Coordinates of C-alpha atoms and ligand atoms in Angstrom, one line a residue:
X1 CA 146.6 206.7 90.1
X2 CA 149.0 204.6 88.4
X3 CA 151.8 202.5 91.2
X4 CA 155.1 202.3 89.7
X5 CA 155.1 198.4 91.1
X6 CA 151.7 197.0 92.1
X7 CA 152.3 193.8 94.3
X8 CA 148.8 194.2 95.4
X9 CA 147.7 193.3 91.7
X10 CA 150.1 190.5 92.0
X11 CA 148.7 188.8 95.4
X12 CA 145.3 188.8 94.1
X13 CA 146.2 186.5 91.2
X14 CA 148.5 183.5 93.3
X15 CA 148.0 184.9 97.1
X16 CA 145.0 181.7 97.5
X17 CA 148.0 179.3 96.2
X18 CA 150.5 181.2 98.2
X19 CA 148.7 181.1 101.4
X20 CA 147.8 177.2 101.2
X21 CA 152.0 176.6 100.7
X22 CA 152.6 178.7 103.6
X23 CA 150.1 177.4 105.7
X24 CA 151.3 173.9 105.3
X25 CA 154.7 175.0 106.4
X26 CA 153.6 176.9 109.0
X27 CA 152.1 173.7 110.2
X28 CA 155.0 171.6 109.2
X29 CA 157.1 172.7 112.0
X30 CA 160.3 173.1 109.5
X31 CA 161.3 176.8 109.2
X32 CA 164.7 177.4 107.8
X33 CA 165.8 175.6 104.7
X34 CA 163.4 172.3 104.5
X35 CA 161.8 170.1 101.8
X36 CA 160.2 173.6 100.0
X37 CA 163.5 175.3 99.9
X38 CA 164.9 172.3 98.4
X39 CA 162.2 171.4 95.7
X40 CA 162.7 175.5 95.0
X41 CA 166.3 175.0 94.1
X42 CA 165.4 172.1 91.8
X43 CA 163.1 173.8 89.8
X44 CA 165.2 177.5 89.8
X45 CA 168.0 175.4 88.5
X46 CA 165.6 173.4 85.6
X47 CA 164.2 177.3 85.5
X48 CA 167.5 178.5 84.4
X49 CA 169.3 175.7 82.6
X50 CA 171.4 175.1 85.2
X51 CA 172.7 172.2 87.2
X52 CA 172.6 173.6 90.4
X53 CA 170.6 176.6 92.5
X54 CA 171.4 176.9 96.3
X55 CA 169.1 178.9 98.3
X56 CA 170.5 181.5 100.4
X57 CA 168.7 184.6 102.0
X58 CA 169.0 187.4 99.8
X59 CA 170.6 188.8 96.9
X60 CA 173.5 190.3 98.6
X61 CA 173.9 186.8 100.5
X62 CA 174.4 185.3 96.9
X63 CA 176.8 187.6 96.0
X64 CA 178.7 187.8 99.1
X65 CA 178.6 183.8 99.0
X66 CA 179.7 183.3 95.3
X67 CA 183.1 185.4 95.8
X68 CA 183.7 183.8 99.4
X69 CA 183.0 180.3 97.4
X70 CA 185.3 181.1 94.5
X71 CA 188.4 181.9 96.6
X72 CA 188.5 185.8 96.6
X73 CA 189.5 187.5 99.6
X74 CA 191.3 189.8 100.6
X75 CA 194.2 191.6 97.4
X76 CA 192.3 190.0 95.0
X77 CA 190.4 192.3 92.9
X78 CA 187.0 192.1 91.4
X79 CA 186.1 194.3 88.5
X80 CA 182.3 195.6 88.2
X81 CA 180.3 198.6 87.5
X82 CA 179.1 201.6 89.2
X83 CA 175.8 201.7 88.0
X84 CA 173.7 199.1 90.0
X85 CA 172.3 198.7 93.1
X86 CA 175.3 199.2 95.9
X87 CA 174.6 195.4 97.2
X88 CA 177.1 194.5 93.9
X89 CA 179.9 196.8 95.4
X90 CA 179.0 195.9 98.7
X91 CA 178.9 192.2 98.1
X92 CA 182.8 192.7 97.3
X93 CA 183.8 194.5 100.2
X94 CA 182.2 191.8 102.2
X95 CA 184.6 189.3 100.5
X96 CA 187.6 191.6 101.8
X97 CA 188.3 192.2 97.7
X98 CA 188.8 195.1 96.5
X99 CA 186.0 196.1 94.0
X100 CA 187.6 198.3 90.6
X101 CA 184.9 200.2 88.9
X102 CA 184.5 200.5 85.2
X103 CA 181.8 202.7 82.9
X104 CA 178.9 201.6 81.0
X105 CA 178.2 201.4 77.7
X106 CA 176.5 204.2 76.4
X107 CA 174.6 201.6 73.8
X108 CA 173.4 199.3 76.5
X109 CA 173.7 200.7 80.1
X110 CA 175.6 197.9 81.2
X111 CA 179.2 197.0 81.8
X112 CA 181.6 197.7 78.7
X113 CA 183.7 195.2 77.8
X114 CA 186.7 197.5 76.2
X115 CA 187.0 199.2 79.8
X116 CA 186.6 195.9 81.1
X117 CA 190.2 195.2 79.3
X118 CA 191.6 198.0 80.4
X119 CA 191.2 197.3 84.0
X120 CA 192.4 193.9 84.1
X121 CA 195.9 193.8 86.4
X122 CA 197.8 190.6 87.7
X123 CA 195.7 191.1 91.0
X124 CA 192.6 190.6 89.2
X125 CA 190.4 187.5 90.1
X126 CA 186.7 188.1 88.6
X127 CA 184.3 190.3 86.8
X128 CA 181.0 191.1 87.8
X129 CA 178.6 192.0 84.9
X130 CA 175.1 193.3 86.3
X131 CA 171.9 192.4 84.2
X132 CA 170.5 196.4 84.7
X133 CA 167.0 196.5 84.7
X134 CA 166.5 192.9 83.2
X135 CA 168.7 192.9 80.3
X136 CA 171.6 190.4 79.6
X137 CA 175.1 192.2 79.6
X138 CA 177.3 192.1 76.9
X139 CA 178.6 188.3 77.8
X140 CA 179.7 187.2 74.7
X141 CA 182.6 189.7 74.8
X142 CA 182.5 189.4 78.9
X143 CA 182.7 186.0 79.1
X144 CA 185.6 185.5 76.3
X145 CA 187.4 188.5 77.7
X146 CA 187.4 186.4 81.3
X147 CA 188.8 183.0 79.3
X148 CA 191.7 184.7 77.8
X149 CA 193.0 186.0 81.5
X150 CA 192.0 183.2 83.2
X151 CA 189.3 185.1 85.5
X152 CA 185.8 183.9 86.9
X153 CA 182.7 185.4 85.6
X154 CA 180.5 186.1 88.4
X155 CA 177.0 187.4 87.4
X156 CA 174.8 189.6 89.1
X157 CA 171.4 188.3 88.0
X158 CA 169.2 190.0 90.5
X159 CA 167.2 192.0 87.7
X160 CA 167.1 189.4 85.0
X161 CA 165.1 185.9 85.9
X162 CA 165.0 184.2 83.0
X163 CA 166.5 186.8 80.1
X164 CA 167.8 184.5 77.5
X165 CA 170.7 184.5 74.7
X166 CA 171.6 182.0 72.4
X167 CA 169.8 179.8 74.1
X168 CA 171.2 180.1 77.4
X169 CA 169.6 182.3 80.1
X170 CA 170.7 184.5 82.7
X171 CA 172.7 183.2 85.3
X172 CA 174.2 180.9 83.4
X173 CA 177.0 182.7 81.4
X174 CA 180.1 182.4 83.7
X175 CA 180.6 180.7 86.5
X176 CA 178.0 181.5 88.9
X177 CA 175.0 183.7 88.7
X178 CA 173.1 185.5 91.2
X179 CA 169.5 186.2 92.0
X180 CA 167.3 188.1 93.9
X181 CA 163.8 187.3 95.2
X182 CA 163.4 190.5 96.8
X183 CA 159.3 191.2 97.0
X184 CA 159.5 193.9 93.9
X185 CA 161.9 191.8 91.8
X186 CA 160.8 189.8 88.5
X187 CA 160.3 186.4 91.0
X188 CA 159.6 188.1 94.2
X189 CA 159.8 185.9 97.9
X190 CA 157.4 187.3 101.0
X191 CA 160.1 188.9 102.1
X192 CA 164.2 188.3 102.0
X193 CA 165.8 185.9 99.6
X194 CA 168.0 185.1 97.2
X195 CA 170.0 182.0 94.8
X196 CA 173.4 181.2 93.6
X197 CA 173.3 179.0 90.0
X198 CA 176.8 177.4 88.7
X199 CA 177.4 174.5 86.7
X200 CA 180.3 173.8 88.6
X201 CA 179.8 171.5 91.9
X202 CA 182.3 172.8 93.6
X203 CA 181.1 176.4 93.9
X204 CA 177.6 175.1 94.5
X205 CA 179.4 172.7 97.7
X206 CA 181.0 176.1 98.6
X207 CA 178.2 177.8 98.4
X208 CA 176.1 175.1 100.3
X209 CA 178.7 175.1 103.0
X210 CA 179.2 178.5 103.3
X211 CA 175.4 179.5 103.9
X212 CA 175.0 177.3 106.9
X213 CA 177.8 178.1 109.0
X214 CA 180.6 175.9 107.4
X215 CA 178.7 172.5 108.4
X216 CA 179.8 169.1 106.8
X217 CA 177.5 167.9 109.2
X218 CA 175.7 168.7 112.3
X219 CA 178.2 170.7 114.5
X220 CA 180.8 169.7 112.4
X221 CA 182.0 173.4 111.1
X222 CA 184.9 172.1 108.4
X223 CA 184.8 176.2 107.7
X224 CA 184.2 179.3 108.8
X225 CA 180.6 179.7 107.5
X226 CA 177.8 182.2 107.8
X227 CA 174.2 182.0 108.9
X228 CA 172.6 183.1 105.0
X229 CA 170.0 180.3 104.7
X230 CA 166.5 180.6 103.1
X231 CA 163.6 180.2 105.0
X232 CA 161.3 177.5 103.9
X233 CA 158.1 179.5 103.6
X234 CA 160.2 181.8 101.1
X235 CA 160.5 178.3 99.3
X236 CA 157.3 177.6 99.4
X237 CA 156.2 181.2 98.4
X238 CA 158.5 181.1 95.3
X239 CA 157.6 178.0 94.0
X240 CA 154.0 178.9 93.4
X241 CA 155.2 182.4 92.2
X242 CA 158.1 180.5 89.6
X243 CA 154.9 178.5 87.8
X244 CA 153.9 182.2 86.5
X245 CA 157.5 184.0 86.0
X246 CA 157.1 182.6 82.3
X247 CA 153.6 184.0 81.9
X248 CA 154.4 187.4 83.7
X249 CA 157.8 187.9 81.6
X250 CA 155.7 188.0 78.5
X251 CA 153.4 190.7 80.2
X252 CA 156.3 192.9 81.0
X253 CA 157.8 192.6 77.5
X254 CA 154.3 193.5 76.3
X255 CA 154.0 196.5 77.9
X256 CA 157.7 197.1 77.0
X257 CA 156.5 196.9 73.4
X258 CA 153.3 198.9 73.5
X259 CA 155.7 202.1 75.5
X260 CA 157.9 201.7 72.2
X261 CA 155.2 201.7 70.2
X262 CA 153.5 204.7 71.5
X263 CA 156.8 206.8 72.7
X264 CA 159.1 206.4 69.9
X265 CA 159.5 209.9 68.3
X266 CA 158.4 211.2 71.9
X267 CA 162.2 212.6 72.0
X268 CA 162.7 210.2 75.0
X269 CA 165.8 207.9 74.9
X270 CA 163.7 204.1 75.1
X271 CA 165.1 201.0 76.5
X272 CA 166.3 198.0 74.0
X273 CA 163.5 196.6 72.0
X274 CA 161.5 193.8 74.1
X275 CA 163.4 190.6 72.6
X276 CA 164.5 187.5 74.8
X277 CA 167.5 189.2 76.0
X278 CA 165.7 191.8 78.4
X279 CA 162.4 190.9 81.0
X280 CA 162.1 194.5 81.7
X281 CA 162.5 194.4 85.6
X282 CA 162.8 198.1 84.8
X283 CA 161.5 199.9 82.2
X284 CA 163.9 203.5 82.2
X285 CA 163.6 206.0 79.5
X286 CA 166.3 208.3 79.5
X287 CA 165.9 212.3 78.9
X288 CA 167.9 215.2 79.9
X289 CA 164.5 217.0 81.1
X290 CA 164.2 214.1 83.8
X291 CA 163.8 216.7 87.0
X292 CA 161.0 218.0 85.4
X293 CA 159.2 215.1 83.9
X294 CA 159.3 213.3 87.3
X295 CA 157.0 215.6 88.9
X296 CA 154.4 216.1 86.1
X297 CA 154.0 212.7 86.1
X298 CA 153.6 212.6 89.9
X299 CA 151.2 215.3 89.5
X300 CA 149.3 213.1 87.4
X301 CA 149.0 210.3 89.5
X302 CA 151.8 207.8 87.9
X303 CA 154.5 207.0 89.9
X304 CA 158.5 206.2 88.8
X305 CA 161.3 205.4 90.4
X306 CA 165.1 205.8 89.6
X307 CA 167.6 203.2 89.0
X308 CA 169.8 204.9 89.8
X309 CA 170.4 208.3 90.8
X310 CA 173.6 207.8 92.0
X311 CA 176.4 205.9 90.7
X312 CA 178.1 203.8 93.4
X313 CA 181.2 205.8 93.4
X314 CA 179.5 209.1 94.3
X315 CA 177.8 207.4 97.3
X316 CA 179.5 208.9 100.5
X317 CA 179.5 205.6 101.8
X318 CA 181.9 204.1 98.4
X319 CA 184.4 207.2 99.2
X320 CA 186.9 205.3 100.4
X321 CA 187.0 203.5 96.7
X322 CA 188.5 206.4 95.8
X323 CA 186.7 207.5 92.9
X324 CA 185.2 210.6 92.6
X325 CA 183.0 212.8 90.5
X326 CA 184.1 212.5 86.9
X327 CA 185.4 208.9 87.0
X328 CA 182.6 207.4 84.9
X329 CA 181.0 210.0 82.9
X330 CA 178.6 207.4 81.6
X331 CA 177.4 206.0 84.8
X332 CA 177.1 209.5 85.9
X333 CA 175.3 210.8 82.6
X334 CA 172.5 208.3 83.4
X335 CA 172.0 208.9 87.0
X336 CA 171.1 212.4 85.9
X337 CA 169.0 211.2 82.9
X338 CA 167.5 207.9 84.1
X339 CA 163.4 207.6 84.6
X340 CA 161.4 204.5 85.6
X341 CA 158.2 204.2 84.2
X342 CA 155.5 201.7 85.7
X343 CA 155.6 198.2 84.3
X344 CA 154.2 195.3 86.4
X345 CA 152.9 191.6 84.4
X346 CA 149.2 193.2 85.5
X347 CA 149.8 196.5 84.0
X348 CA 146.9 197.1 81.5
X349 CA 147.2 198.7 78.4
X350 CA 144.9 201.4 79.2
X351 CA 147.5 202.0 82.1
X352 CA 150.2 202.0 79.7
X353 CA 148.5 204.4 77.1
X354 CA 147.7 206.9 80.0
X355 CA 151.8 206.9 81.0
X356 CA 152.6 207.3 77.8
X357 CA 149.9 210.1 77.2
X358 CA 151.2 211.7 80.1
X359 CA 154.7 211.5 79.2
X360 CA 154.1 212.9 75.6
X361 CA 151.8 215.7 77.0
X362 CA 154.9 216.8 79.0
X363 CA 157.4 216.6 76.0
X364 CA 155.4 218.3 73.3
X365 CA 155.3 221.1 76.3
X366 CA 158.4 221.4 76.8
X367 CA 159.3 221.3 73.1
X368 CA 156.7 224.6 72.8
X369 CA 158.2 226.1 75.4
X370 CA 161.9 225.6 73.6
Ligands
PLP1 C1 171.6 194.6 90.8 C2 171.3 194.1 92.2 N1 172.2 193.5 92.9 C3 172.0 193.0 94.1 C4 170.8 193.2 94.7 C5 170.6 192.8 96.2 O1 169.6 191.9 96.3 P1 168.9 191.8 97.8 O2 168.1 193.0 98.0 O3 168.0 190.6 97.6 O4 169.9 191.6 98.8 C6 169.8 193.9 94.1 C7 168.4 194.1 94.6 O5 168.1 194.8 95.4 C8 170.0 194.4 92.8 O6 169.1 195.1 92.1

């Protein structure tokens, strides 16, 4: 049996370190936010090149928080795409905004900048590029498409700890970056949490503010604020884990490059080549027998997931976006085709070699049987 994700694997190699930091919180009688949280933020920021992290409680919180920080409410509009996780869309509605949708690229699986353009109205206040599965949008064209119309560049970095471009890393693009700690992602928390990152000190004040229920001080609420604060064993927990994110990126984009290796000509679509600009959060092969692959592999003991099935605006929860089947034919071409393989820093390569073995026993069958 191969586990898509095996946090199991993961525990046994910092869970002694993990459980010492936790214990000493435990005793330290400081729960929410506190000194961990705080060192945490220090070193996320150093982690990511940029000047300020701020701890909040999850991923969607960072979202949710960034938009709320950079002034958009309620007919401003925020353009993202439909192919993520719904906390991205979600994050927007929470903001009062009014989230416009716009396809993928077919090359990269995340946000294309041409349809970016096209979208852009007077109303519009920010894009939202997603990192999918760990690899860096296209922010070069992004980011200078966001300068010439004068619009924040709000990046949803909950895949992508630590992918790096040019010399800058996830995060740190636009304006403000978002991360999630969620247990499964790349840095994973014992349970909920999440970061904002920004350059710019009056987001992170926002952001700061905004978390803790609009306090300048005690019980002094300048704002209307939220309660979206990190806990500080989640601190504690992530800064034993952040030590390794380095270490375990490599791993991932070693087992990205040994699929390659032993897939390519398999007739699967692969992933972009393992370079700096990807940490594999995901590894998704793409392949219009998908329905069928799934459960041979499941028959032979290695489990996948799908990221994601269904595009945002087909989610009967997103009707009222007003988007239906058809409006992103991209988006909706990979939730059909999409497949996640295994891929976890403790994967071995025997692992690997007995997915991929799997996966090409399955294609050459299906080619015979063409
Ligand atoms: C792309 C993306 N955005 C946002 C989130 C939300 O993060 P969280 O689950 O920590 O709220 C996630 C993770 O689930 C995600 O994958």
């Amino acid at each position: 049996m191969i586990p898509f994700l095996d946090l199991h694997a993961q525990y046994r190699s910092v869970g002694k370190d993990i459980e010492a930091a936790v214990v000493d919180v435990l005793r330290s009688g400081e729960y929410v936010l506190g000194p961990q949280v705080t060192a945490f933020e220090r070193e996320f920021a150093a982690h990511c090149g940029a000047r300020e992290a701020i701890a909040v409680s999850s991923g969607t919180a960072a979202l949710h928080l960034a938009l709320v920080a950079a002034g958009i409410g309620p007919g401003d509009e925020v353009i993202t795409v439909p192919m993520t996780f719904v906390a991205t869309v979600a994050a927007v509605l929470y903001a009062g905004a009014t989230p416009v949708l716009v396809d993928i690229d077919p090359g990269t699986w995340t946000m294309d900048p041409v349809e970016v353009e096209a979208a852009i109205t007077p109303r519009t206040k920010a894009i939202m590029p997603v990192h999918l599965h760990g690899r860096l949008a296209d922010m070069g064209a992004i980011v200078a498409l966001a300068r010439r119309h004068g619009l924040l560049v709000i990046e949803d970095a909950a895949q992508a700890h630590g992918a790096e471009r040019d010399g800058k890393r996830a995060g740190t693009f636009g304006d403000i970056g978002c991360f999630s700690f969620y247990p499964g992602k790349n840095l994973g928390a014992c349970g909920e949490a999440g970061a904002v990152v920004t350059d710019r000190a009056d987001l992170a004040d926002a952001v700061r503010l905004l978390r803790d229920w609009g306090q300048a001080a005690k019980y002094e609420h300048v704002r209307l604020g939220f309660n979206l604060r990190m806990d500080n064993v989640q601190g504690a927990a992530l800064r034993v884990k952040l030590r390794k994110l380095d270490e375990w990126t490599q791993k991932r984009r070693d087992v990205a490059a040994l699929y390659r290796e032993l897939l390519e000509g398999s007739g699967l679509t692969l992933p972009a080549p393992a370079g700096h600009d990807h940490v594999f959060h995901v590894y998704a092969v793409r392949t219009k027998e998908r329905d069928a692959l799934r459960p041979a592999l499941t028959a032979a003991g290695i489990g996948t997931g799908i990221h994601y099935p269904k595009p945002v605006h087909l989610q009967p929860g997103y009707a009222s976006l007003g988007y239906g089947p058809g409006a992103f034919p991209e988006s909706e071409l990979m939730g059909l085709q999409t497949l996640s393989l295994p891929i976890f820093p403790e994967m071995t390569s025997d692992q690997v070699r007995e997915v991929a073995a799997a996966v090409r026993r399955f294609s050459e069958g299906a080619r015979d049987a063409a």
